[in-house]
GROMACS .gro file of C-alpha atoms in nm:
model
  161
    1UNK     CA    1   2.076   3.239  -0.210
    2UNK     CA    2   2.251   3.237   0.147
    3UNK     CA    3   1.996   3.283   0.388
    4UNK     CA    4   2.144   3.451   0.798
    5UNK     CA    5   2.038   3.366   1.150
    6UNK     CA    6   2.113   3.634   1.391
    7UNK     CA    7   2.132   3.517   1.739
    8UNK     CA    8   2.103   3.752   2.019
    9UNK     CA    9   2.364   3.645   2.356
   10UNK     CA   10   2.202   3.446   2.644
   11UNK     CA   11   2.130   3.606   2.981
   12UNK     CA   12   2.464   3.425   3.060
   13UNK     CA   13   2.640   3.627   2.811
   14UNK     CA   14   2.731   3.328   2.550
   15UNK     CA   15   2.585   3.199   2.232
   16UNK     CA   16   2.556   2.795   2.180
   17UNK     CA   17   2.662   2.738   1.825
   18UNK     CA   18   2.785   2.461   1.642
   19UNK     CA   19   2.927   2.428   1.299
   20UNK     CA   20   2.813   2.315   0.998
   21UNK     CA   21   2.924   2.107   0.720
   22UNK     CA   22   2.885   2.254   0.425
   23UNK     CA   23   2.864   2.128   0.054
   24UNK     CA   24   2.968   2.403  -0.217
   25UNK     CA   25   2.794   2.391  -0.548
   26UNK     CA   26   3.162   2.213  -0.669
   27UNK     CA   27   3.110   1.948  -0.461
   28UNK     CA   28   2.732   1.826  -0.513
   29UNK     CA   29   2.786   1.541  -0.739
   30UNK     CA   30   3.069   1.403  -0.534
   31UNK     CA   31   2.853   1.415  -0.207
   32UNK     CA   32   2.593   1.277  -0.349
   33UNK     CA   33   2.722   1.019  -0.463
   34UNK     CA   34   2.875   0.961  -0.133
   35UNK     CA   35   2.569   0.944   0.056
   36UNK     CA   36   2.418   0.696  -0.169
   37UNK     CA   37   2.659   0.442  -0.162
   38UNK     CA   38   2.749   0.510   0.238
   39UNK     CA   39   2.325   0.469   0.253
   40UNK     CA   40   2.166   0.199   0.445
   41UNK     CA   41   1.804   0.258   0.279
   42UNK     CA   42   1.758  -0.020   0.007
   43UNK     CA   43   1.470   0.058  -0.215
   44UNK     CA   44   1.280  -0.189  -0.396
   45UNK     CA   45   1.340  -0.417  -0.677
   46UNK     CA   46   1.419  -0.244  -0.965
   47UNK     CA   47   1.421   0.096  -0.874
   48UNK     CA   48   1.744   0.279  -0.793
   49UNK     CA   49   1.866   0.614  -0.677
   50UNK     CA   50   1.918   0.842  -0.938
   51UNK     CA   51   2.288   0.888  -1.022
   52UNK     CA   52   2.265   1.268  -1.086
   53UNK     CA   53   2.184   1.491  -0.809
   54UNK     CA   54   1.818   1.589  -0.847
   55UNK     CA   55   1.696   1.900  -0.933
   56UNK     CA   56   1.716   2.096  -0.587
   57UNK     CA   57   2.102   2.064  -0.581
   58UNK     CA   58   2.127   2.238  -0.938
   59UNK     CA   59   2.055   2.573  -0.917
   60UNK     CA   60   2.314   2.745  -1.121
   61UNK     CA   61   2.130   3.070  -1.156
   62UNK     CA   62   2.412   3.360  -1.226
   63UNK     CA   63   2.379   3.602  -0.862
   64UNK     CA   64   2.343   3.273  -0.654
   65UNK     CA   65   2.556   3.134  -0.407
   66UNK     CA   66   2.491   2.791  -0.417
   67UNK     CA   67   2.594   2.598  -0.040
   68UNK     CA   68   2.407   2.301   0.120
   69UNK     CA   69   2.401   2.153   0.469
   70UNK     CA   70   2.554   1.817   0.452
   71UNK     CA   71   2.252   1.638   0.589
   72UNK     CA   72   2.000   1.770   0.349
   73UNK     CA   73   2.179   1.527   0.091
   74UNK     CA   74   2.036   1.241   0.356
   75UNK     CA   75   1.718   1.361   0.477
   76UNK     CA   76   1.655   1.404  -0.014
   77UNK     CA   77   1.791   0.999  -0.008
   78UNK     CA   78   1.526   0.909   0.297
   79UNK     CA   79   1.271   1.105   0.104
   80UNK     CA   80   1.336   0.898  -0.252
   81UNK     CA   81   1.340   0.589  -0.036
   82UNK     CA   82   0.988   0.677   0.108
   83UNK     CA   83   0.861   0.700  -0.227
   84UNK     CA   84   1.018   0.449  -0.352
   85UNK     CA   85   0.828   0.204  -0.114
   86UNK     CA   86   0.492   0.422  -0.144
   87UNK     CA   87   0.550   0.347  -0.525
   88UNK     CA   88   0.602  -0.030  -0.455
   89UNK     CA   89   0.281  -0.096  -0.192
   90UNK     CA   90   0.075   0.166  -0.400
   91UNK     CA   91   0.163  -0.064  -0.698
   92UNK     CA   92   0.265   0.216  -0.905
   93UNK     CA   93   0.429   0.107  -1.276
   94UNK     CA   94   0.728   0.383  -1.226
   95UNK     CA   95   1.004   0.225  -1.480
   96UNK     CA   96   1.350   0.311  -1.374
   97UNK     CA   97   1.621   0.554  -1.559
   98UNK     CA   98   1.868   0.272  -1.699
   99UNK     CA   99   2.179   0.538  -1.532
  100UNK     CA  100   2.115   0.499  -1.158
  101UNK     CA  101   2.267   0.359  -0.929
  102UNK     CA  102   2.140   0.016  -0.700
  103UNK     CA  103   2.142   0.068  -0.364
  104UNK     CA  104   2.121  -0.284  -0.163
  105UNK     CA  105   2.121  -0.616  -0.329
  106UNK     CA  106   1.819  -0.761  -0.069
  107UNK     CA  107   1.515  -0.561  -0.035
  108UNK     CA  108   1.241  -0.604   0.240
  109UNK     CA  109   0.894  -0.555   0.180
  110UNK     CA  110   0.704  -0.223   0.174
  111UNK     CA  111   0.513  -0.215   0.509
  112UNK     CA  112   0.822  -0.329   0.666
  113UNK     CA  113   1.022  -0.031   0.490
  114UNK     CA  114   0.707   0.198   0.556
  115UNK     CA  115   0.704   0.150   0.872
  116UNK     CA  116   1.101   0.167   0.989
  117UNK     CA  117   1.076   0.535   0.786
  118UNK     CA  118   0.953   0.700   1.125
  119UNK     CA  119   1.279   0.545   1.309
  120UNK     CA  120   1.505   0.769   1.062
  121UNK     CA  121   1.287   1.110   1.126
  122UNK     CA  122   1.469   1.317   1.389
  123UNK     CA  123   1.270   1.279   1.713
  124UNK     CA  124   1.159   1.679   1.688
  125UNK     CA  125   0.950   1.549   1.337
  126UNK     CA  126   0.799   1.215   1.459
  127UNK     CA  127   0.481   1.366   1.628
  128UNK     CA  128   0.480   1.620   1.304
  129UNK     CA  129   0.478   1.287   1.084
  130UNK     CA  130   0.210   1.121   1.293
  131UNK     CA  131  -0.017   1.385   1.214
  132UNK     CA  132   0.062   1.364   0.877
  133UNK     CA  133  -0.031   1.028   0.845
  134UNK     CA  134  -0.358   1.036   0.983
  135UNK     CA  135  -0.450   1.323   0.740
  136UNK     CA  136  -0.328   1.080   0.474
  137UNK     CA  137  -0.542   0.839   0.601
  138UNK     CA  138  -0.899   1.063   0.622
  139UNK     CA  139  -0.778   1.144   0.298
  140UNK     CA  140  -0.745   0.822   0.166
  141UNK     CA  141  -1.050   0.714   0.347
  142UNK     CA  142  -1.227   1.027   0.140
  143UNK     CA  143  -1.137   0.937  -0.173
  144UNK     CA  144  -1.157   0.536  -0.194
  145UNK     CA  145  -0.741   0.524  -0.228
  146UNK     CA  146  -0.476   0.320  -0.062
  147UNK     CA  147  -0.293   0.595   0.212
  148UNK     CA  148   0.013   0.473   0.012
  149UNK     CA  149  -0.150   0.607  -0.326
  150UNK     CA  150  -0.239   0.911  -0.179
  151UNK     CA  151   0.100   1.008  -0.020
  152UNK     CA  152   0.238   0.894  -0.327
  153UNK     CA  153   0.025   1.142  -0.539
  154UNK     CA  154   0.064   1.417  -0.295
  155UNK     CA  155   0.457   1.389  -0.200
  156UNK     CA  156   0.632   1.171  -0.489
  157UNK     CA  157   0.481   1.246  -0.808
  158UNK     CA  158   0.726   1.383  -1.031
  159UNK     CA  159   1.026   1.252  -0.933
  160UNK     CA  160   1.293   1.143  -1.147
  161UNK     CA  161   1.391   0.755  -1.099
   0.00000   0.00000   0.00000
């Protein structure tokens, strides 16, 4: 589905628009790809980046035009990597697929990587993510679990390593 934004002219008479980069359905696997090798995120011993493009890149549905925004292939690599390192400080037993793809031959620790995520957010989604966290933390605080677990549960469950 190919969702419009209709702007409406400035006072001054002119839009501000910039372009996008676009991935067609064709191209998914190839950008993919792409972004995790060209990556900087290394995830934890072990675990690796699945090699197929997950789930949200794959709708085929008949009717659909399938296009992504370039950077949505980034921001879906930050959010593995997040989970990845929830998974490691939560000490969660998630085995990895045996066709991925390793991603950094050092890894740093978790709080380390858990605490450089909020220097990838864009700056508009930091205070956003603060807020977040300290709902993780009542949360956590609630129910006797690590705020690691607990993000974990709520954002990672379910993904395919």
């Amino acid at each position: 589905m190919i969702s419009a934004l209709s702007l409406s002219p400035a006072a001054s008479g002119t839009v501000e628009t910039r372009e996008l980069d676009l991935v067609d359905q064709a191209d998914v696997q190839t950008v993919w790809s792409a972004t995790i090798s060209e990556t900087s995120h290394q995830l934890p011993e072990g675990m690796d980046f699945p090699s197929e493009a997950p789930p949200l890149f794959q709708n085929t549905d008949e009717g659909y035009v399938n296009v992504f925004e370039r950077g949505l292939f980034e921001s879906v690599i930050r959010h593995y990597w997040r989970c990845a390192w929830l998974a490691e400080a939560a000490d969660s037993s998630a085995e990895p697929a045996s066709d991925q793809v390793r991603a950094g031959a050092e890894t740093p620790n978790s709080d380390d990587e858990l605490n450089r995520f909020v220097e990838t957010l864009p700056q508009e989604s930091v205070g956003e993510f603060s807020t977040y966290q300290s709902e993780i933390r009542e949360a956590a605080a609630s129910s006797g679990s690590s705020p690691e677990q607990v993000e974990y549960e709520m954002d990672c469950e379910g993904l395919k390593w």
